[in-house]
Coordinates of C-alpha atoms and ligand atoms in Angstrom, one line a residue:
X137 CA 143.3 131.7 104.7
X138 CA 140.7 134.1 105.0
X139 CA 138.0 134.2 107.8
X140 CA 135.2 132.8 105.2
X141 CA 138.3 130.4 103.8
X142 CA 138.7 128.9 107.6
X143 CA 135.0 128.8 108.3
X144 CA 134.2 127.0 105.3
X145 CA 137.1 124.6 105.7
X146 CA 135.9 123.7 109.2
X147 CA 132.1 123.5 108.0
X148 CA 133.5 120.7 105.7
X149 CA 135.8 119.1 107.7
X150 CA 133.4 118.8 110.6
X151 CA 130.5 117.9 108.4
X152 CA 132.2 114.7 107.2
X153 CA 131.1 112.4 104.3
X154 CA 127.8 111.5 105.4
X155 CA 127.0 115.0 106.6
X156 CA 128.3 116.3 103.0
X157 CA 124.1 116.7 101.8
X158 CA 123.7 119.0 104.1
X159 CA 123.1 122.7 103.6
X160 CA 125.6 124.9 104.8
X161 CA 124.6 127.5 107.1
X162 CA 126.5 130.1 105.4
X163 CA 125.2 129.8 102.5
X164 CA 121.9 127.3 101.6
X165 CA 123.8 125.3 98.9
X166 CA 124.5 122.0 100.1
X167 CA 127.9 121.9 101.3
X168 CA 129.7 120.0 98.6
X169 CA 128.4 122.2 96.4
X170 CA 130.0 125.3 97.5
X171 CA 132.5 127.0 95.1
X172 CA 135.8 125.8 95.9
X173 CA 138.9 128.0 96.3
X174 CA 139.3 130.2 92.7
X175 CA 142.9 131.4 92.1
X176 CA 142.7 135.2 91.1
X177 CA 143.4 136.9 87.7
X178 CA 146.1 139.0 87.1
X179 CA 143.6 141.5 85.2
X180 CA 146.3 144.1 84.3
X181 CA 146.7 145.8 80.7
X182 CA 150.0 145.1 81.2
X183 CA 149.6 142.1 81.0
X184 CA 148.5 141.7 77.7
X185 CA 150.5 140.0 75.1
X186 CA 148.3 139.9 72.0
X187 CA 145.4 141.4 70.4
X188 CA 142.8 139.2 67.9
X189 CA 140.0 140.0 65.7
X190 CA 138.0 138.7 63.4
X191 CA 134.7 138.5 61.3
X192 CA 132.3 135.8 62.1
X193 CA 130.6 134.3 58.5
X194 CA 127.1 135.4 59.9
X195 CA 124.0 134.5 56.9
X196 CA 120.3 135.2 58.1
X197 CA 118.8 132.1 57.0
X198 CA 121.8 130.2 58.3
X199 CA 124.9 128.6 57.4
X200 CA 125.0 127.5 53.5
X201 CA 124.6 123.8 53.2
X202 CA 123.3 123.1 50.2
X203 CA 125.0 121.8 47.0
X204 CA 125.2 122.7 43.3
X205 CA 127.1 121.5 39.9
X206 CA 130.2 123.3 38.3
X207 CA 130.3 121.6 35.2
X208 CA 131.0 117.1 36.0
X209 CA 132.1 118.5 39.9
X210 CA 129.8 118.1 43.0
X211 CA 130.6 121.3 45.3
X212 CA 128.6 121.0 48.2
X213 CA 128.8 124.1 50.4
X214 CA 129.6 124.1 54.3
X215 CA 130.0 127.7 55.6
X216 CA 128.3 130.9 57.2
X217 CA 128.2 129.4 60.4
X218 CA 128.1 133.4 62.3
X219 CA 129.4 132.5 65.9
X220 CA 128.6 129.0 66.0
X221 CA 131.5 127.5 63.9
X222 CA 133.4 125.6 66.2
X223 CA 130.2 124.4 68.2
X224 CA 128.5 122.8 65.4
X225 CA 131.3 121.8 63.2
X226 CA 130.8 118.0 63.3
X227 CA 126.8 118.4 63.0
X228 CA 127.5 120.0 60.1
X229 CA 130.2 118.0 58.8
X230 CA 128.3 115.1 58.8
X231 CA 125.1 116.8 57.1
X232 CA 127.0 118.0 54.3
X233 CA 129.5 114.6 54.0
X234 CA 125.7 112.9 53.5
X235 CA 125.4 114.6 50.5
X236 CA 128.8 114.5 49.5
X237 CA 128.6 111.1 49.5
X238 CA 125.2 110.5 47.9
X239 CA 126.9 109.7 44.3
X240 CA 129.3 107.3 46.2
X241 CA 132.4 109.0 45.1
X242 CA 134.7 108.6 48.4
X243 CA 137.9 110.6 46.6
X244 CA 137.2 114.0 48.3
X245 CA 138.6 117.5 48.1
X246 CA 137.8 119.8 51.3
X247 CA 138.7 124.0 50.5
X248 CA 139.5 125.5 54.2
X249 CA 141.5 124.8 57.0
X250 CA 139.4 126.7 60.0
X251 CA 136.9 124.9 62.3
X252 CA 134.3 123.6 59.4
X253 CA 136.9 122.5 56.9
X254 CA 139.4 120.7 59.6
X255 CA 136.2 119.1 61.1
X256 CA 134.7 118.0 57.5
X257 CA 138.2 116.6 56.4
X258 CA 138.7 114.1 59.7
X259 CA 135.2 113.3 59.4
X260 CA 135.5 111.7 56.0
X261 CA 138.8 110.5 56.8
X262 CA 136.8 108.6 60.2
X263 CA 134.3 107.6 57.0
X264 CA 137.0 105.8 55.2
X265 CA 137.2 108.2 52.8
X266 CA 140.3 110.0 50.6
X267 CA 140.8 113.7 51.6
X268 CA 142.8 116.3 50.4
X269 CA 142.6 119.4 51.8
X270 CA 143.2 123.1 50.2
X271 CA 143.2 125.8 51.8
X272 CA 145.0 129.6 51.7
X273 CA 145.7 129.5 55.1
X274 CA 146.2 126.6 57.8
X275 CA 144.8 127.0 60.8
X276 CA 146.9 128.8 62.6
X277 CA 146.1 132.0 60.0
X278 CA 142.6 131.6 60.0
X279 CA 139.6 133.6 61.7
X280 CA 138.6 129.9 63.8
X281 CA 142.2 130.5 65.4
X282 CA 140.8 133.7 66.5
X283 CA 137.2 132.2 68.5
X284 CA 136.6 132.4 72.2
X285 CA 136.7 128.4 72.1
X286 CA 132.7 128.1 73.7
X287 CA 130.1 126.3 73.5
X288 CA 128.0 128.4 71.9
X289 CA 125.8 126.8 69.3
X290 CA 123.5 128.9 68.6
X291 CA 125.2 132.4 68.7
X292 CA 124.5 134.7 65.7
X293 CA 124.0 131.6 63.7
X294 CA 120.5 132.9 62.1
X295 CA 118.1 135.4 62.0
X296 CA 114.5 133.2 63.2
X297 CA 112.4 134.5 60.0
X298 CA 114.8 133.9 57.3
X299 CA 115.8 130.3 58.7
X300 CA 112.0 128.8 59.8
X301 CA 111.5 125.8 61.5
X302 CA 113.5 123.4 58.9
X303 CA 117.0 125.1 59.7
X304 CA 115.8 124.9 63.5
X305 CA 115.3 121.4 63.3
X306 CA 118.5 121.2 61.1
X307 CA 120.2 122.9 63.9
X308 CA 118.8 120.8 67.0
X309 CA 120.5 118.0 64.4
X310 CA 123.8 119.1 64.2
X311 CA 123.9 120.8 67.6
X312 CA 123.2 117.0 69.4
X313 CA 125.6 115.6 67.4
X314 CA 128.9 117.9 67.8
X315 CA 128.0 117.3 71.9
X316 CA 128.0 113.9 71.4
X317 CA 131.4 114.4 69.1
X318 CA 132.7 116.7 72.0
X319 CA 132.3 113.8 74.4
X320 CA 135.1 111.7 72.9
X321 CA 137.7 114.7 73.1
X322 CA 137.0 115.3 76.8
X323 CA 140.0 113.5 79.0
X324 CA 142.8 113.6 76.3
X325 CA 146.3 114.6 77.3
X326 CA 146.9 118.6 76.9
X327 CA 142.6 119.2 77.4
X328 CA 141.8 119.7 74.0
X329 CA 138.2 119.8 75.4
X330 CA 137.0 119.9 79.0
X331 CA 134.1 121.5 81.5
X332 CA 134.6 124.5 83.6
X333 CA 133.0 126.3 85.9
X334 CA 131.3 130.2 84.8
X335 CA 130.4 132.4 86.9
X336 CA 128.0 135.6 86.2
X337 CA 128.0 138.3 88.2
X338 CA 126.3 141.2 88.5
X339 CA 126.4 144.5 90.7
X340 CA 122.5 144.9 90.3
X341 CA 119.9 142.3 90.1
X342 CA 120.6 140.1 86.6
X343 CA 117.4 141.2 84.9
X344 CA 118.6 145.1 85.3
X345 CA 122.1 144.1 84.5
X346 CA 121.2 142.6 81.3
X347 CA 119.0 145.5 80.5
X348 CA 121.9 147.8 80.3
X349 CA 124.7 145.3 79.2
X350 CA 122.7 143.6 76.7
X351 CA 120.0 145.6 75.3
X352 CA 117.0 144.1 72.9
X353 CA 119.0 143.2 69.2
X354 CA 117.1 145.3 66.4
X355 CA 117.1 142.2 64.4
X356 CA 115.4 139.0 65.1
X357 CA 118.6 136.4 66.0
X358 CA 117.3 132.8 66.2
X359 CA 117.8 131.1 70.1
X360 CA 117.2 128.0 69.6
X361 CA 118.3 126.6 73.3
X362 CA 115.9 125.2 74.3
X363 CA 115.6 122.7 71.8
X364 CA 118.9 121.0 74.1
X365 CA 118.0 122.2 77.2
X366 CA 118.4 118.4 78.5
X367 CA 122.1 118.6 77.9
X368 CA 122.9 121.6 78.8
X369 CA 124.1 122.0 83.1
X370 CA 121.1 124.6 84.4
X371 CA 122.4 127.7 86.4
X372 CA 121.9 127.5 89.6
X373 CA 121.8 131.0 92.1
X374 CA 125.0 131.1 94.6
X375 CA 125.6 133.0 97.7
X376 CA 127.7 136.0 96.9
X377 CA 128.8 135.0 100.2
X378 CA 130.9 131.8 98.7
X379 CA 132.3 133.6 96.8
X380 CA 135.3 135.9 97.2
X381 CA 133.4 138.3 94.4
X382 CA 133.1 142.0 95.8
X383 CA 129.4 141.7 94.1
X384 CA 126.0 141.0 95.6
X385 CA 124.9 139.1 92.6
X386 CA 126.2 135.2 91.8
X387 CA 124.8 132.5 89.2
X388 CA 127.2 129.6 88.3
X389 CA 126.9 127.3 85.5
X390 CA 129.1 125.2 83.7
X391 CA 130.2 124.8 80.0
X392 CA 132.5 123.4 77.4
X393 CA 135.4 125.0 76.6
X394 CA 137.7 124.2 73.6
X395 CA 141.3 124.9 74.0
X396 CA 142.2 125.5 70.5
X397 CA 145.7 125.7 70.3
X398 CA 145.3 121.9 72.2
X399 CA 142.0 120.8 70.3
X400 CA 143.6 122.1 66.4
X401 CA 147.3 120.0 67.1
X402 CA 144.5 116.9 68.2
X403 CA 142.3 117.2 65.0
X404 CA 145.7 118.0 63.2
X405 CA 146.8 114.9 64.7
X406 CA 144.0 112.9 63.4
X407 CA 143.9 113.9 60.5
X408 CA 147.5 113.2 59.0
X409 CA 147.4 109.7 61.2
X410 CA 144.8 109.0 59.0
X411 CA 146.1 109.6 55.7
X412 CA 145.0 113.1 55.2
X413 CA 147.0 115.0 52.9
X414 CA 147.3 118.9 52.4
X415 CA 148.1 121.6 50.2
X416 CA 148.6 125.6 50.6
X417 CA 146.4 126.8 47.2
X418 CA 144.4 129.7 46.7
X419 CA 141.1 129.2 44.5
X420 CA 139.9 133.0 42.6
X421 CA 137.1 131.7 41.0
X422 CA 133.6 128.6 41.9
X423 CA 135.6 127.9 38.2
X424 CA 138.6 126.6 39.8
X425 CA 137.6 123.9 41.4
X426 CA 136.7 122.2 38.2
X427 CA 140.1 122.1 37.9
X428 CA 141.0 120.0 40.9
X429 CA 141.6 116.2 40.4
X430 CA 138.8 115.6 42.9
X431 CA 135.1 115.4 41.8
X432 CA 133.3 116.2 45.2
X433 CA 134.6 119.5 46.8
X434 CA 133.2 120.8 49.9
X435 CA 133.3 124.2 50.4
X436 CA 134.7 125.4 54.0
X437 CA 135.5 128.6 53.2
X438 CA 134.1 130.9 55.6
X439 CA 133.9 134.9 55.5
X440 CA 136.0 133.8 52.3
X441 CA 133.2 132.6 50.5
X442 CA 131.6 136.1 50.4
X443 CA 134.5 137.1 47.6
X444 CA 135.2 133.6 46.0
X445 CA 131.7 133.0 45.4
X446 CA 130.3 136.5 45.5
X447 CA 127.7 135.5 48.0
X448 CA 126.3 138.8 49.4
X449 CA 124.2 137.2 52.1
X450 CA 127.3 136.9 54.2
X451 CA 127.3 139.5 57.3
X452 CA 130.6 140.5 59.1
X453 CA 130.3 140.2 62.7
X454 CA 133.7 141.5 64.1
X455 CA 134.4 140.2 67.5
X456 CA 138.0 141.5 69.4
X457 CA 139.6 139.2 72.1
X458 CA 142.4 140.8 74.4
X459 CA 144.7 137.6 75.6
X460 CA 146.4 137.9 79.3
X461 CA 149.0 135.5 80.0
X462 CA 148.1 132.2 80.9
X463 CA 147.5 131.7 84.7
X464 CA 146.8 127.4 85.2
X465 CA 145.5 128.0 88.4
X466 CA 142.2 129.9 87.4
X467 CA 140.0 127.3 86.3
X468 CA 136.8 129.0 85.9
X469 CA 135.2 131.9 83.7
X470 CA 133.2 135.0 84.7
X471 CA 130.9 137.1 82.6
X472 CA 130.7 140.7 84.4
X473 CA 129.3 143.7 83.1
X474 CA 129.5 143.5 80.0
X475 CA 132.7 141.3 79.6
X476 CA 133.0 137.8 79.5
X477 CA 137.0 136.4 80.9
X478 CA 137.7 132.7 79.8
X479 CA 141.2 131.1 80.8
X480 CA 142.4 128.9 78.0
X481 CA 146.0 126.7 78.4
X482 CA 146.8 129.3 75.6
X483 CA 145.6 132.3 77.2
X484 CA 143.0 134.3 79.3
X485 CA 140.1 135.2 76.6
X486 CA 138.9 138.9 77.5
X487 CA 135.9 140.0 75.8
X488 CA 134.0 142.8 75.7
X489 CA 130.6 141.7 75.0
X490 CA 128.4 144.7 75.8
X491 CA 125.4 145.7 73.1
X492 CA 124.6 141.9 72.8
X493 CA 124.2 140.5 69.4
X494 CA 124.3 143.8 67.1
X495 CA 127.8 144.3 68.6
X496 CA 130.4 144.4 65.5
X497 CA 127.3 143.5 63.4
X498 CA 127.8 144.2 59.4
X499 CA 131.7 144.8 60.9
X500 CA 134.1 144.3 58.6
X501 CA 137.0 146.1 60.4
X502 CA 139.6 143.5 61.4
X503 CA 141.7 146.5 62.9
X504 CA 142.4 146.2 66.8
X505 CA 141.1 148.2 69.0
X506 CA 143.5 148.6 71.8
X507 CA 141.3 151.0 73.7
X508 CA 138.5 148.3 73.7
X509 CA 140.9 145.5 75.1
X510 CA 142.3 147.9 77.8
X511 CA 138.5 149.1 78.9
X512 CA 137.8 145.0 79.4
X513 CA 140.3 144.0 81.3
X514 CA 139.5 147.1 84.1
X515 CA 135.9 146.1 83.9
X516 CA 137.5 142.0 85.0
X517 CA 140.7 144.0 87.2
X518 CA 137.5 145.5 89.4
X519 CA 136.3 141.7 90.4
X520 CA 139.9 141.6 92.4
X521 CA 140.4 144.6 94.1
X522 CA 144.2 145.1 95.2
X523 CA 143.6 147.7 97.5
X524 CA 145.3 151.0 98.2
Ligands
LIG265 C1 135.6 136.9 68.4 C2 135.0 135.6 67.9 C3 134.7 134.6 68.9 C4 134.1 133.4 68.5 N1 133.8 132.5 69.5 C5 133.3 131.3 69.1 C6 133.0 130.3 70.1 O1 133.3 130.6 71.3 N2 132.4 129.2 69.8 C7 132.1 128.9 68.5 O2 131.6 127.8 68.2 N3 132.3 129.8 67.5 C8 132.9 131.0 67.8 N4 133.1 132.0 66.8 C9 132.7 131.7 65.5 C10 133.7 130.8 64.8 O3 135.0 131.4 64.9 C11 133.4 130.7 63.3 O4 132.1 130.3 63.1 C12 134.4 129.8 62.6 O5 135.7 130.2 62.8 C13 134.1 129.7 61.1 O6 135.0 128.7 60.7 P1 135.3 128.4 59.1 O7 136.1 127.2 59.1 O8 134.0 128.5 58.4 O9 136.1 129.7 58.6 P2 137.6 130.2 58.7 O10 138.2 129.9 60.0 O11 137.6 131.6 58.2 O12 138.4 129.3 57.7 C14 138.2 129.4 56.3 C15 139.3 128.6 55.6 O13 139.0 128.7 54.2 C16 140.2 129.2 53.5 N5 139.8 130.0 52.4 C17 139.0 131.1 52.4 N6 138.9 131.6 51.1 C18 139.7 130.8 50.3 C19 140.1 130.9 49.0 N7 139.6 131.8 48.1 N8 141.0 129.9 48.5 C20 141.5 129.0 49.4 N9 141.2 129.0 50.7 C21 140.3 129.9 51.2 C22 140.9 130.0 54.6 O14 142.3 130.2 54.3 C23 140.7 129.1 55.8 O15 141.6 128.1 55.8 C24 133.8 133.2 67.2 C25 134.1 134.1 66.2 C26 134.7 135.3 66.6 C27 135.0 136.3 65.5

């Protein structure tokens, strides 16, 4: 137990319940607020067991919602949701299964297994609806697989011009309502869903770190989080002296996480409990969805919808994450220069998030980059010094 370690334990032992409110001396936070012990990471290259990248299905004026008629079939489109996919997924399931279901046809076919089409297809199911669900890949092979698992609901999702104030009322929409959805995965067995503690640090003051980690983007990218600032925990400034962080700088905030491995065998669950039924296919044409049994198809496709239905307005955003072994006893995430660290049951996320927004922007590369991987997990290794 370290000095700090034995002087906070005695602060709180002596304080007692009723003296809890109180602030410490060490630090100004009230006592049961301090950070409590936090396991260190093994940042090592060495320990790094995979490698993942992928594009996120970034569109300026926002994810593609709308619907159109291939000859007597009702496609109505649900992708292009940039780095927001999993975060608004049940929003925008349930904004597109409206029009879906506007003809009252409940005999549905879903195209995608990732976070939209997996999302859309329990939803109906929940609905009372028939679902089958096509997809090239299951989830395990596609780019959702590959996400942080954040909530981050309005990251690279539009460009503010292109979208106007419809989409950003769309978005407030569907953003409220996947939080609301999230709330009934939190406390299931394996933590498909849970809270966690993040922690930013910085080596300068945060307005100077930012400057140089995360520049001004070149193009307009739509924030629209203020529109939810009541549900989102606010940041609060800690004592770099609570902290076993060799950095001057502390903020702490907490956010959802979404163990995917976890959260994909839940909504896997769910889905076949509920009757869901699916099939591996591959569609080369809008043309051949005419052909499927089904007379409402919603399109999940993702980045895969910029060759299946030519739509040129879908921007590649590549995004690397280096995975370290799972460590259960770090419960909490940092974001340090440049580099955000996340511990997932299925893995330590470590990404390397310096340039901000324009980073991997118009990206279609889905090659690793080992170099990148290694260069993140020093920046992380530097929070835990070893010594000599
Ligand atoms: C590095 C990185 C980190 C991210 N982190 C987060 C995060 O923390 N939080 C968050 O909310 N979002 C995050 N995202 C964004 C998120 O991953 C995407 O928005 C989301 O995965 C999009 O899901 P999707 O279902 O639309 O597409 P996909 O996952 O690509 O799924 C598409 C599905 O359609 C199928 N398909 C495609 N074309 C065809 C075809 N022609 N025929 C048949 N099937 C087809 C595929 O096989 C697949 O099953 C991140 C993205 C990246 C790259």
């Amino acid at each position: 137990m370290s000095v700090l370690d034995r002087r906070l334990a005695l602060l709180g032992g002596l304080a007692g319940l009723s003296a809890c409110a109180a602030p410490s001396k060490l630090s100004g936070l009230p006592t049961f607020d301090l950070p409590p012990r936090l396991a260190p990471v093994r940042a090592d290259p060495r320990r790094l067991f995979d490698i993942t990248v992928c594009t996120r299905p970034f569109r300026a004026a926002g994810p593609r919602l709308d619907t159109e008629m291939l000859g007597d079939t009702l496609v109505v489109h649900n992708y292009g949701h940039g780095g927001s996919g999993w975060s608004l997924s049940w929003g925008s399931a349930t904004v597109v299964l409206e029009k879906a279901l506007a003809r009252g046809d409940k005999n549905l076919a879903v195209i995608g297994c990732g976070a939209l089409g997996l999302t859309t297809a329990v939803l109906s199911l929940k609905m009372g609806c028939s679902v089958t669900l096509y997809a090239k890949d299951l989830l395990a092979q596609t780019r959702s697989v590959r996400a942080t698992g954040s909530w981050t609901p309005d990251s690279r999702i539009a460009l503010t011009e292109p979208a106007g104030p419809a989409f950003a009322d769309l978005w407030e929409r569907m953003a409220r309502i996947s939080w609301k959805t999230y709330r009934s995965y939190l406390g299931m067995a394996g933590k498909p869903v849970e809270f966690g503690d993040r922690y930013n640090l910085a080596d300068v003051p945060f307005d100077q770190s930012n400057a140089k980690y995360f520049p001004p983007a070149s193009l307009s990218f739509a924030h629209y989080g203020s529109r939810i600032a009541d549900l989102m925990p606010s940041v609060q400034t800690v004592p770099a002296n609570t902290t076993p962080f060799p950095v001057p700088y502390v903020r702490r905030t907490e956010n959802l996480q979404f163990n995917i491995a976890s959260y994909g065998q839940t909504l896997l669950g769910q889905f076949y409990a509920m009757g869901g039924r699916m099939e591996v296919r591959e569609f080369h044409a809008p043309s051949d969805f005419t052909q499927l049994k089904q007379k409402v198809v919603i399109n999940c496709t993702g980045y895969g919808a910029r060759a299946l239905w030519k739509d040129e307005s879908l921007v590649p955003v590549r995004g690397q994450i280096g995975w370290l072994i799972p460590q259960p006893e770090v419960t909490y995430g940092v974001n340090y220069r440049g580099v955000q660290m996340l511990p997932r049951s299925d893995g330590i996320v470590i990404q390397m998030l310096e340039g901000g927004d324009m980073r991997g922007y118009n990206d279609a590369s889905e090659v690793v980059d080992r170099a990148e991987a290694v260069e993140a997990v020093s920046r992380i290794a530097a929070l835990y010094p070893r010594g000599a």
